[in-house]
Short mmCIF file of C-alpha atoms in Angstrom, two decimals:
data_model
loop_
_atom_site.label_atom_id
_atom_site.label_comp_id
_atom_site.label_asym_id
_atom_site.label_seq_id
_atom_site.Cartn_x
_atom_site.Cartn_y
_atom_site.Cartn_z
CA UNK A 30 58.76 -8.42 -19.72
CA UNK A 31 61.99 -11.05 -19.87
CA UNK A 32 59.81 -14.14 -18.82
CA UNK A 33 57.06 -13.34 -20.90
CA UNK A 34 59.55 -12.73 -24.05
CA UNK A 35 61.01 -16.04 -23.54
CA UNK A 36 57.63 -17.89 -23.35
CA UNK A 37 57.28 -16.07 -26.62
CA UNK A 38 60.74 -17.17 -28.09
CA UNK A 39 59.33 -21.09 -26.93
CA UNK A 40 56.77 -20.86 -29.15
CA UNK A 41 54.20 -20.19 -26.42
CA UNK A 42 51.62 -17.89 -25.35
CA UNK A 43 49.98 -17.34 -22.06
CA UNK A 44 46.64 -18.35 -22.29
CA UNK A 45 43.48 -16.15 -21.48
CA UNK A 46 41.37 -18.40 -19.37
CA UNK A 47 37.71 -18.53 -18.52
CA UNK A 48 35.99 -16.13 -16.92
CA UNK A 49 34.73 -17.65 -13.41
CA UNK A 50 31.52 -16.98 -14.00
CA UNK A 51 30.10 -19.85 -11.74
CA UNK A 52 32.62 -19.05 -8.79
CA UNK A 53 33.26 -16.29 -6.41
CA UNK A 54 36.39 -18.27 -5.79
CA UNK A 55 40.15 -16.85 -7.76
CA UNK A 56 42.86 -18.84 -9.35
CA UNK A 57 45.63 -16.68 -7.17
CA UNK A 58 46.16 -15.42 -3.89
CA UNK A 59 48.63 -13.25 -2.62
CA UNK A 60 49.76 -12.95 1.17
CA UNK A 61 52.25 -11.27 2.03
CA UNK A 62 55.12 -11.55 -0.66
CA UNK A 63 53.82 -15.66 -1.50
CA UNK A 64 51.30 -16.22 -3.80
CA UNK A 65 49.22 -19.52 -3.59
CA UNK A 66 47.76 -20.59 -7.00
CA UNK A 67 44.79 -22.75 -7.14
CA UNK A 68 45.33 -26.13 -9.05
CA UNK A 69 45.23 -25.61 -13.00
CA UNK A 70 44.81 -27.76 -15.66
CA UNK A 71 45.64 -27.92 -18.86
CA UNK A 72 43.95 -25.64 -21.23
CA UNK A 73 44.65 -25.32 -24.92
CA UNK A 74 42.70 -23.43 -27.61
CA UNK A 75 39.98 -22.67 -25.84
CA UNK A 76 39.26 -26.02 -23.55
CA UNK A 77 41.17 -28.97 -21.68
CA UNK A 78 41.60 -31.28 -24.72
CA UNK A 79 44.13 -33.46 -22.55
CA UNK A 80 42.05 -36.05 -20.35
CA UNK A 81 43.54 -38.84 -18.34
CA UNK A 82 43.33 -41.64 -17.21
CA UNK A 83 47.46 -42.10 -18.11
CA UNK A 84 48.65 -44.53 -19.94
CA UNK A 85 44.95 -45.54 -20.66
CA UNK A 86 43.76 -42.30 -22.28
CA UNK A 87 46.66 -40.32 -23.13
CA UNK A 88 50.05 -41.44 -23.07
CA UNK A 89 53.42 -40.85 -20.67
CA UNK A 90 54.92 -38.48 -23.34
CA UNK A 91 51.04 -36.96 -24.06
CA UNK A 92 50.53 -36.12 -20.54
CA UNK A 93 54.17 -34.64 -20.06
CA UNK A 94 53.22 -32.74 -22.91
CA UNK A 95 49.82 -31.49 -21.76
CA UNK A 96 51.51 -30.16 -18.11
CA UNK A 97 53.30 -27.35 -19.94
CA UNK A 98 49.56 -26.02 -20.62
CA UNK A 99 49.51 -26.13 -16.75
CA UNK A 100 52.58 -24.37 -16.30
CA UNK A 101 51.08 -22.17 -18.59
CA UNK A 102 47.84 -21.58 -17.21
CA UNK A 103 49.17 -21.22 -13.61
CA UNK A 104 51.81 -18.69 -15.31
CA UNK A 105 48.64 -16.49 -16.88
CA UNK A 106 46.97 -16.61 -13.44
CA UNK A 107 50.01 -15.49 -11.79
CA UNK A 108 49.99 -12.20 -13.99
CA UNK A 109 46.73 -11.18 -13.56
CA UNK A 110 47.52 -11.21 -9.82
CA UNK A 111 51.19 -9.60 -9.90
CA UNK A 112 50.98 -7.76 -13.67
CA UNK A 113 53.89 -8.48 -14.02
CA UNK A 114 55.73 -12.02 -14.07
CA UNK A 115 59.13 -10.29 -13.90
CA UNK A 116 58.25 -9.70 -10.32
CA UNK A 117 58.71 -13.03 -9.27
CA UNK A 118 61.74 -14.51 -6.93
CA UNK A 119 61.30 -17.81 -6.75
CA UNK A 120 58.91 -20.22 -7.54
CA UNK A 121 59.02 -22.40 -4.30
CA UNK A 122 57.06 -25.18 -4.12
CA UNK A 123 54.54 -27.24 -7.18
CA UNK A 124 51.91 -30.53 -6.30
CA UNK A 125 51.51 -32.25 -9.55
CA UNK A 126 48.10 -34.39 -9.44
CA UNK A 127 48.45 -37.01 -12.19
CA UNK A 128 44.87 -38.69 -12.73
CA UNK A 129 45.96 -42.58 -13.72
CA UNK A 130 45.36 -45.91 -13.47
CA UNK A 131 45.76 -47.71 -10.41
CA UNK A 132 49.56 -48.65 -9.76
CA UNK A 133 51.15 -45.68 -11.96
CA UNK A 134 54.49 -44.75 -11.03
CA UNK A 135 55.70 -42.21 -13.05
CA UNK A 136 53.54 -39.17 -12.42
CA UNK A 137 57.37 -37.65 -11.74
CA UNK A 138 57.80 -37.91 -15.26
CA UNK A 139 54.68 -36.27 -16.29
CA UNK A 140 55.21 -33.47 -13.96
CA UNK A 141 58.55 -33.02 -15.85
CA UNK A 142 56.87 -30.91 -18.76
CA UNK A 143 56.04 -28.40 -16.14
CA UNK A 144 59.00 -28.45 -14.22
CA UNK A 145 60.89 -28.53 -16.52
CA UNK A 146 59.28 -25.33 -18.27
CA UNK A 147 59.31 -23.04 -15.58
CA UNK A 148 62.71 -23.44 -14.80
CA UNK A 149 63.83 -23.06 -18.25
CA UNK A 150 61.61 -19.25 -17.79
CA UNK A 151 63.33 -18.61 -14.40
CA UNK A 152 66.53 -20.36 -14.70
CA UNK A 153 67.62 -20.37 -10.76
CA UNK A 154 64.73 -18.86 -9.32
CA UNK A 155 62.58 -21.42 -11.15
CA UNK A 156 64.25 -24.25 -9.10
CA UNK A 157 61.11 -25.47 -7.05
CA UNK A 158 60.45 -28.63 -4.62
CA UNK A 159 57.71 -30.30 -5.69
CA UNK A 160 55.45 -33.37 -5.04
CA UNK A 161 54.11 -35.81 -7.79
CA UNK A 162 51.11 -37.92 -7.33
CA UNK A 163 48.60 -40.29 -8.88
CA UNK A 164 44.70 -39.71 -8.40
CA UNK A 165 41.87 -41.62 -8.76
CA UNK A 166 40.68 -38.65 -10.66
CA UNK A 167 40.74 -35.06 -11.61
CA UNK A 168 37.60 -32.73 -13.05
CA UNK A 169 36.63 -32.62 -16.69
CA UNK A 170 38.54 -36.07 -16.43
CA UNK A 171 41.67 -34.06 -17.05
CA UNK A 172 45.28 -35.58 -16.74
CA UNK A 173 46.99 -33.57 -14.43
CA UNK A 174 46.03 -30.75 -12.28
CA UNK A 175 49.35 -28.66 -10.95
CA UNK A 176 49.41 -25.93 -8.03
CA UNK A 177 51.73 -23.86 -7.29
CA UNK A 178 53.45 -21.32 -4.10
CA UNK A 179 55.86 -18.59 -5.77
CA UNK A 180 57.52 -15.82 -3.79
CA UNK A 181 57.35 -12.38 -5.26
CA UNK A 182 58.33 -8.73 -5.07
CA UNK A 183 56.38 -5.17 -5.20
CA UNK B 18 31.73 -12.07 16.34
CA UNK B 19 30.71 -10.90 13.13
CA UNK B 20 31.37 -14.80 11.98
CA UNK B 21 30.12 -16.61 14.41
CA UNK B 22 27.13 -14.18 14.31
CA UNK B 23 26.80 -15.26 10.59
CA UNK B 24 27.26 -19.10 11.35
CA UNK B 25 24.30 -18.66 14.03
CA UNK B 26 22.22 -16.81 11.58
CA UNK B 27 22.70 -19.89 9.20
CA UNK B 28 21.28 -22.23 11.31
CA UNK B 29 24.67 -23.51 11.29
CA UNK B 30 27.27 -24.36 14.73
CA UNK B 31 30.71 -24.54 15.45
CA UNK B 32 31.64 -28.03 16.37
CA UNK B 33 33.52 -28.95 19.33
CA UNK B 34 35.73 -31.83 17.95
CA UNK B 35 36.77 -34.80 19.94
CA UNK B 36 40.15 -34.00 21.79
CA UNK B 37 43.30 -35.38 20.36
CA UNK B 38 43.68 -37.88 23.10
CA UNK B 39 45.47 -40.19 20.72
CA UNK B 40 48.09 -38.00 19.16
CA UNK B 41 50.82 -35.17 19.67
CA UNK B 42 49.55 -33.41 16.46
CA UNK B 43 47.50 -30.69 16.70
CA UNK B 44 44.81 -29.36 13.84
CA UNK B 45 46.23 -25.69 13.43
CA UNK B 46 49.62 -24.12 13.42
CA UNK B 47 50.19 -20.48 13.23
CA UNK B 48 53.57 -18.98 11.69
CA UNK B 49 53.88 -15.55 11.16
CA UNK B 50 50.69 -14.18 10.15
CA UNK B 51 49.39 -17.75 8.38
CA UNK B 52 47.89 -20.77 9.79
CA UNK B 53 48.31 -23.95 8.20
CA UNK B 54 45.17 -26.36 9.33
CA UNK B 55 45.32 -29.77 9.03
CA UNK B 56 43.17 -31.95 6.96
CA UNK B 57 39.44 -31.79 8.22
CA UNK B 58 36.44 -34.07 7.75
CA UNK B 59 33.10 -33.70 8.03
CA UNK B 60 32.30 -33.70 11.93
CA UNK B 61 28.39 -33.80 12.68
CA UNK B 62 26.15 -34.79 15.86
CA UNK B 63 29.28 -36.38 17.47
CA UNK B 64 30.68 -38.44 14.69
CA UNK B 65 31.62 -38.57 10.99
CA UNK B 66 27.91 -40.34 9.21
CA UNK B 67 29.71 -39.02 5.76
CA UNK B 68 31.16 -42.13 4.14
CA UNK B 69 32.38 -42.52 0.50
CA UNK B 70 33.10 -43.45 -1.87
CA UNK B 71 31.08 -41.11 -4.14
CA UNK B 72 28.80 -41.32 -5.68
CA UNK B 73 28.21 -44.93 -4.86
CA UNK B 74 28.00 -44.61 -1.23
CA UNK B 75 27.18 -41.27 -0.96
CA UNK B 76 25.36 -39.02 -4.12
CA UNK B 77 27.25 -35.85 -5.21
CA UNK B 78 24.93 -33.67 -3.64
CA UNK B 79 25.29 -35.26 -0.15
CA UNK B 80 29.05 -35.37 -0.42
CA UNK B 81 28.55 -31.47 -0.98
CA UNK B 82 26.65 -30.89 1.39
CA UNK B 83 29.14 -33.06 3.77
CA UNK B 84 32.08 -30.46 3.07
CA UNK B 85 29.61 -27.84 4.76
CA UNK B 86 30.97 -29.68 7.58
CA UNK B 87 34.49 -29.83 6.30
CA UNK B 88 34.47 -26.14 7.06
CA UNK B 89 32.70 -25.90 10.11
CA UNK B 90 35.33 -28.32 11.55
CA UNK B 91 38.10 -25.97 10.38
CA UNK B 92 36.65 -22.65 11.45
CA UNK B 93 36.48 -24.23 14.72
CA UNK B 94 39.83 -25.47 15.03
CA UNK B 95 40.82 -21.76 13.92
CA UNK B 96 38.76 -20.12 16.54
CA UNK B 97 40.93 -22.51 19.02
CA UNK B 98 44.01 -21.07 17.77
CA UNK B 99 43.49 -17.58 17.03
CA UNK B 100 40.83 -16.62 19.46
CA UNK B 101 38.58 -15.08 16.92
CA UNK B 102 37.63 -15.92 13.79
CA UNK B 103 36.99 -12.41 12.61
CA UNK B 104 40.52 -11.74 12.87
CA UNK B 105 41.04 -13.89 9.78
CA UNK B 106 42.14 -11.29 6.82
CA UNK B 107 42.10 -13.65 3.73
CA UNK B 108 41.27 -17.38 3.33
CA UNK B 109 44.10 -18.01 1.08
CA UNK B 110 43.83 -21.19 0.20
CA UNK B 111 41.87 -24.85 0.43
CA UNK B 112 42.87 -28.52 -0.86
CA UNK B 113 39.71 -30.73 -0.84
CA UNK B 114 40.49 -34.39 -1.32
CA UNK B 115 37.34 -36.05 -2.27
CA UNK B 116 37.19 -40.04 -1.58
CA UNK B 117 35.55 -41.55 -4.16
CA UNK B 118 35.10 -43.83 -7.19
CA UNK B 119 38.19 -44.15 -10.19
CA UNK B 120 37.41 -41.31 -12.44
CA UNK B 121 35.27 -39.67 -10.73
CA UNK B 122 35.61 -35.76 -12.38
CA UNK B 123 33.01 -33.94 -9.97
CA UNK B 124 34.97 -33.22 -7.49
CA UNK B 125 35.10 -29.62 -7.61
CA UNK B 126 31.19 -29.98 -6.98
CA UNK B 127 31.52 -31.88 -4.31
CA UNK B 128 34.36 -29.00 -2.93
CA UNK B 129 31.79 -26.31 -3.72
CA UNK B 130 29.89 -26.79 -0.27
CA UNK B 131 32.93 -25.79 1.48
CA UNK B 132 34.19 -23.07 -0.60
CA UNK B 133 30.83 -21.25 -0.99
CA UNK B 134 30.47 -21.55 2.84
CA UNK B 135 33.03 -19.78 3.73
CA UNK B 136 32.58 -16.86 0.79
CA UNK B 137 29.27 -16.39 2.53
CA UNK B 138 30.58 -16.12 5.65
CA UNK B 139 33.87 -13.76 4.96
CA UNK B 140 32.62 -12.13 1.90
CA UNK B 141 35.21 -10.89 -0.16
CA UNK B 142 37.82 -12.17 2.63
CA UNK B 143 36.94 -15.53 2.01
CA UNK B 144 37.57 -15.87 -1.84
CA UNK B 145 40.11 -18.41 -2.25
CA UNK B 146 42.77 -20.42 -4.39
CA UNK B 147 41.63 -24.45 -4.57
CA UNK B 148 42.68 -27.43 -5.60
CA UNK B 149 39.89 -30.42 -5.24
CA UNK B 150 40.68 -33.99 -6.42
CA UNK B 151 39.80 -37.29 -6.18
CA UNK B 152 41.30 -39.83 -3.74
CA UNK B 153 41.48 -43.69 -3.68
CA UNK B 154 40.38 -43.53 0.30
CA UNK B 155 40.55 -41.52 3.60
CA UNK B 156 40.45 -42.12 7.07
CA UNK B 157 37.22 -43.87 8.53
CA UNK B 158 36.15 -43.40 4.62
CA UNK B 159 34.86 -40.29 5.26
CA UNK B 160 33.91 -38.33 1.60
CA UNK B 161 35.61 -35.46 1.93
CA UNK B 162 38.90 -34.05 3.94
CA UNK B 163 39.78 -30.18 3.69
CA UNK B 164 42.83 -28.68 4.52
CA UNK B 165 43.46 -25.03 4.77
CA UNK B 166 45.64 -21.75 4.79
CA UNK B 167 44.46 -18.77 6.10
CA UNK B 168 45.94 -15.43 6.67
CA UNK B 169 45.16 -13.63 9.88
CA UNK B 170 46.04 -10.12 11.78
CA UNK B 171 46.76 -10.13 15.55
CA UNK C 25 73.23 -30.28 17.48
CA UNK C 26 70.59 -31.37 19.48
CA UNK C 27 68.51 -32.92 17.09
CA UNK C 28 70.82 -34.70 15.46
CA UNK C 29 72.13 -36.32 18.78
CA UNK C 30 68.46 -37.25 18.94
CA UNK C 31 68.60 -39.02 15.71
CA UNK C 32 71.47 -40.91 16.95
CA UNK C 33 70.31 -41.93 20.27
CA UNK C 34 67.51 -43.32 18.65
CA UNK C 35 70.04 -45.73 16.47
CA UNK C 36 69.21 -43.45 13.09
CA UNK C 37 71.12 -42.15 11.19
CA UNK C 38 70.50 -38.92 8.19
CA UNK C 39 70.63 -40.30 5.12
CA UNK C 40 72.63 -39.28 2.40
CA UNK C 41 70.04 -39.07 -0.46
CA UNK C 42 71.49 -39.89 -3.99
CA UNK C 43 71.86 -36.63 -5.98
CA UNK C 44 69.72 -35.08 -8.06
CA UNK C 45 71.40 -35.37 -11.74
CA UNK C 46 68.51 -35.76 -13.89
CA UNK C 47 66.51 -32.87 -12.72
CA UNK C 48 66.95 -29.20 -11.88
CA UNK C 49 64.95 -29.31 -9.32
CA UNK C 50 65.48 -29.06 -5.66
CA UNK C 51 64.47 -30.74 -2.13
CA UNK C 52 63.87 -27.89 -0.09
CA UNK C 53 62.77 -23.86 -0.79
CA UNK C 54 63.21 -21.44 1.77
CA UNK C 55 60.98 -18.33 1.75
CA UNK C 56 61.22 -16.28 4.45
CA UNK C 57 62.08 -17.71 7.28
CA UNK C 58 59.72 -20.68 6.23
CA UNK C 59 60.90 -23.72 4.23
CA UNK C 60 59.00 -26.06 1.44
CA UNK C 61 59.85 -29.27 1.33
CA UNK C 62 59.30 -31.45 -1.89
CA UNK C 63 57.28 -35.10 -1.43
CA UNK C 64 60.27 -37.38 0.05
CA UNK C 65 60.03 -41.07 -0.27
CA UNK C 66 61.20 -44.06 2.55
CA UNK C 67 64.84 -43.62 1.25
CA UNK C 68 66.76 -46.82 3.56
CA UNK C 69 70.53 -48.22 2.56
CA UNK C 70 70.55 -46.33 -0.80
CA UNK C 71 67.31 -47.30 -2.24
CA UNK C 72 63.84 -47.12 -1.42
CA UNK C 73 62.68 -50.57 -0.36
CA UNK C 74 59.10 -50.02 0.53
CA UNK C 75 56.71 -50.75 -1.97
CA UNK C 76 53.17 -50.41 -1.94
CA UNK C 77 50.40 -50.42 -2.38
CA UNK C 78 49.24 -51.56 1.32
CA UNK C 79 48.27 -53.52 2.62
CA UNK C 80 48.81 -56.00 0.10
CA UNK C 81 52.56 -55.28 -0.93
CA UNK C 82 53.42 -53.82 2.55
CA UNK C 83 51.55 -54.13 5.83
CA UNK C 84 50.44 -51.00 7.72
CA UNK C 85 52.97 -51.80 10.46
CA UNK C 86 55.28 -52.36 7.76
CA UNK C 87 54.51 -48.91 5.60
CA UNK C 88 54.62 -46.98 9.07
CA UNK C 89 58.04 -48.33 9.94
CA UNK C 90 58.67 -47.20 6.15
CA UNK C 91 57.16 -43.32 7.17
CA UNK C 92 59.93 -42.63 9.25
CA UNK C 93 62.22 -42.69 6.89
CA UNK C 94 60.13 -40.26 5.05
CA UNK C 95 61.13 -38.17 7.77
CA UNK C 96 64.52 -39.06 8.09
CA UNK C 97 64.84 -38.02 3.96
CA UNK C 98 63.08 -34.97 4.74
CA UNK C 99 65.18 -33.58 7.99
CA UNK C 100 68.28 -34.66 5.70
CA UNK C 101 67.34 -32.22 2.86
CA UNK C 102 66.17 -29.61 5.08
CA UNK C 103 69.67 -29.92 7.13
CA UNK C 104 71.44 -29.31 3.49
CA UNK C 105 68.96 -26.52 3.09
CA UNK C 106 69.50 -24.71 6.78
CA UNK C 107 72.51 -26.32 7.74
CA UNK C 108 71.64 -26.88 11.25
CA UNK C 109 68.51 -28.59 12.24
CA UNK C 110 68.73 -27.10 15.82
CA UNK C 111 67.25 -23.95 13.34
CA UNK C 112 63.44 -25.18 13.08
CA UNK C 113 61.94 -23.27 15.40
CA UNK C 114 58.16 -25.28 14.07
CA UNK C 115 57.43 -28.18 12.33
CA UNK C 116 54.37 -26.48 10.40
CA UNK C 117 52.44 -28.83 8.46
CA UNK C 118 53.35 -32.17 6.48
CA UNK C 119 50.98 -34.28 4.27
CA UNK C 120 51.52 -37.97 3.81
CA UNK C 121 50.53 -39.25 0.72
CA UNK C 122 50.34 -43.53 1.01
CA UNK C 123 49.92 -45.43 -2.00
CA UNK C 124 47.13 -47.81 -1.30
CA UNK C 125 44.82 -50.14 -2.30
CA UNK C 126 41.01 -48.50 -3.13
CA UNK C 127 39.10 -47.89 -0.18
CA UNK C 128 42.36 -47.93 2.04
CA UNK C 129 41.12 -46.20 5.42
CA UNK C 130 44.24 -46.22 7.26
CA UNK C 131 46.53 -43.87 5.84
CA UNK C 132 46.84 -41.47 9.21
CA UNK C 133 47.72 -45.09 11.19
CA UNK C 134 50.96 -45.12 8.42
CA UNK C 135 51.83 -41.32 8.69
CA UNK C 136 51.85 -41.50 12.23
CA UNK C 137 55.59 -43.34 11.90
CA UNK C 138 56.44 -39.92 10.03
CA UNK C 139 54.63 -37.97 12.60
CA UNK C 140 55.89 -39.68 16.17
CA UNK C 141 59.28 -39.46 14.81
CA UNK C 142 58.84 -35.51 14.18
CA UNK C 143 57.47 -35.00 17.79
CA UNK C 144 60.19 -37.07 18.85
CA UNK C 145 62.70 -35.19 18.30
CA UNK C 146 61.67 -31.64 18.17
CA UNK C 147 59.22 -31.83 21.24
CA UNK C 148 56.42 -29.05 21.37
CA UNK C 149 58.27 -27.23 18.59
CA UNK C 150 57.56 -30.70 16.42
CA UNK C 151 53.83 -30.65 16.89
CA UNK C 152 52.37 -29.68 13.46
CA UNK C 153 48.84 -29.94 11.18
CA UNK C 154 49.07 -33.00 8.99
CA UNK C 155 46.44 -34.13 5.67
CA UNK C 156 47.17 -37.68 5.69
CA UNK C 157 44.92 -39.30 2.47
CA UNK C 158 45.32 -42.33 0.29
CA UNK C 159 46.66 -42.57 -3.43
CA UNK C 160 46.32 -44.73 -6.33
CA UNK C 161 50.22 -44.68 -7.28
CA UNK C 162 53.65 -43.39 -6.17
CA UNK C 163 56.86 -42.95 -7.90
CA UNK C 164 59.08 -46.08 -7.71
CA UNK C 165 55.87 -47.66 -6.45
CA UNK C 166 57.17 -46.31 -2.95
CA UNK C 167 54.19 -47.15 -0.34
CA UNK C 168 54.16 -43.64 0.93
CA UNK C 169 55.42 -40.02 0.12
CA UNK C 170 55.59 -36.91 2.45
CA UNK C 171 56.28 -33.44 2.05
CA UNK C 172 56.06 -30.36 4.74
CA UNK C 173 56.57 -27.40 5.52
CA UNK C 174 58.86 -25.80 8.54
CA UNK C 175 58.99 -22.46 10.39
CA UNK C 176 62.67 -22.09 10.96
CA UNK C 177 65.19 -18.85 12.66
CA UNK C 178 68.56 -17.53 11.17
#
């Protein structure tokens, strides 16, 4: 349980997220020894408080802020598919969807809060390649949506 | 043909999409036991009548029921590459990019006419990871564009 | 060293992309004997010189001249990550993200530059599935962003 002490030690707590009561879809799917996530927002006591457009309706720093709730929310859906986040390898690849105003160009530094935290969990095997964009939009008008590809083992 | 079988029984048809006369790409690649699909719009009678942007060009609804289409294209660009699309063991994963208005947040309605589609064709096969978000524009401003992962056995 | 006699031939060159000192991030994952590649801008004589959105900062001619540099970027972290590009035994899949103005409808006529390039140089082995959609903002205001996976051997 090292990763999920050290979200601990952060401060932090994996969040339990909705039931998908309206869905047959699932926020995690494993093939082989990859798991695909779906794209997660950022949810925090109970709802997605964070909402977008950036800078308009949150700020740079507010929505950096917000996509460690995604890292967190991906990280939750991850153990209900695994049990176990120690079983993870690597996390390989993250899209970071920043919903902004027209022209923003620093949805890298928004996806920073997220990047940031998961390599802090995984140290080396948290080192990821990732994409950044800006949307036009994102659902419950949230301000960033992340996905995510780890590699795991039995 | 246990799909195709089901696609019938839904009224519904496999497309035969245009050849890619103009291009070197193709619309499915298989590695492994995965196939990576490209991004697929809605293909009906011959042509793509879906345009965006939603809702102003096209209502929710419609766009949802365009992405029907979105995965009727795919499963038919699978079926060219693997033969048969009952050998498909998991749809792993979709992205649906949804052309429409700034901050538009209904995307993942919009997505839902793709997504339930194929549940109801593969069952508990077909449950799937997703991302759907909203785009600034797509090619001949089509609504909707779907790309997908699937896992299949030989 | 085929490919990269290819590069050559065609008067290109691999850049050498500035390091990454402010993240701990990296360009390229491999998993298996597949690789992730993180969103790579036009990266040309040390900066990145293509700005969108298009077409009014940047034609489309313009931002698909800019696209192959994309690839360029990408085929130079992916030689760092497999040390010989003579390795990929399949370009997989890439999406091209172009930063556009709303309602932008060209975005696969700008990833093509990307795309021919790829085909190019790796023949049938280059012909992959491609999502090419249009966004409201880049990083660096770059006019286009692509990332993509590879199927590559020992």
């Amino acid at each position: 349980m090292e990763i999920e002490q050290k979200i601990a030690a952060l401060g932090l707590a994996l969040p339990e997220l909705p039931p998908q009561t309206t869905t047959r879809r699932v926020r995690a799917v494993r093939t082989g020894n990859l798991v695909f996530l779906a794209g997660h927002g950022p949810f925090k006591d109970g709802g997605y408080p964070f909402k977008g457009p950036v800078p308009d309706a949150i700020s740079v720093e507010g929505a950096r802020e917000a996509t460690r709730y995604n890292a967190l929310a991906l990280l939750s859906s991850l153990k209900t598919a695994i049990g176990d986040l120690d079983k993870v390898t690597r996390i390989v690849k993250i899209v970071a969807y920043v919903y902004a105003v027209p022209g923003f160009d620093r949805a890298s530094e928004v996806a920073n809060g997220c990047s940031d935290l998961l390599m802090d969990l995984y140290g080396e095997r948290g080192r990821h390649a990732r994409s950044a964009i800006s949307v036009s939009g994102l659902a419950l008008n949230i301000c960033c949506e992340t996905e995510m590809v780890v590699e795991v083992r039995d």
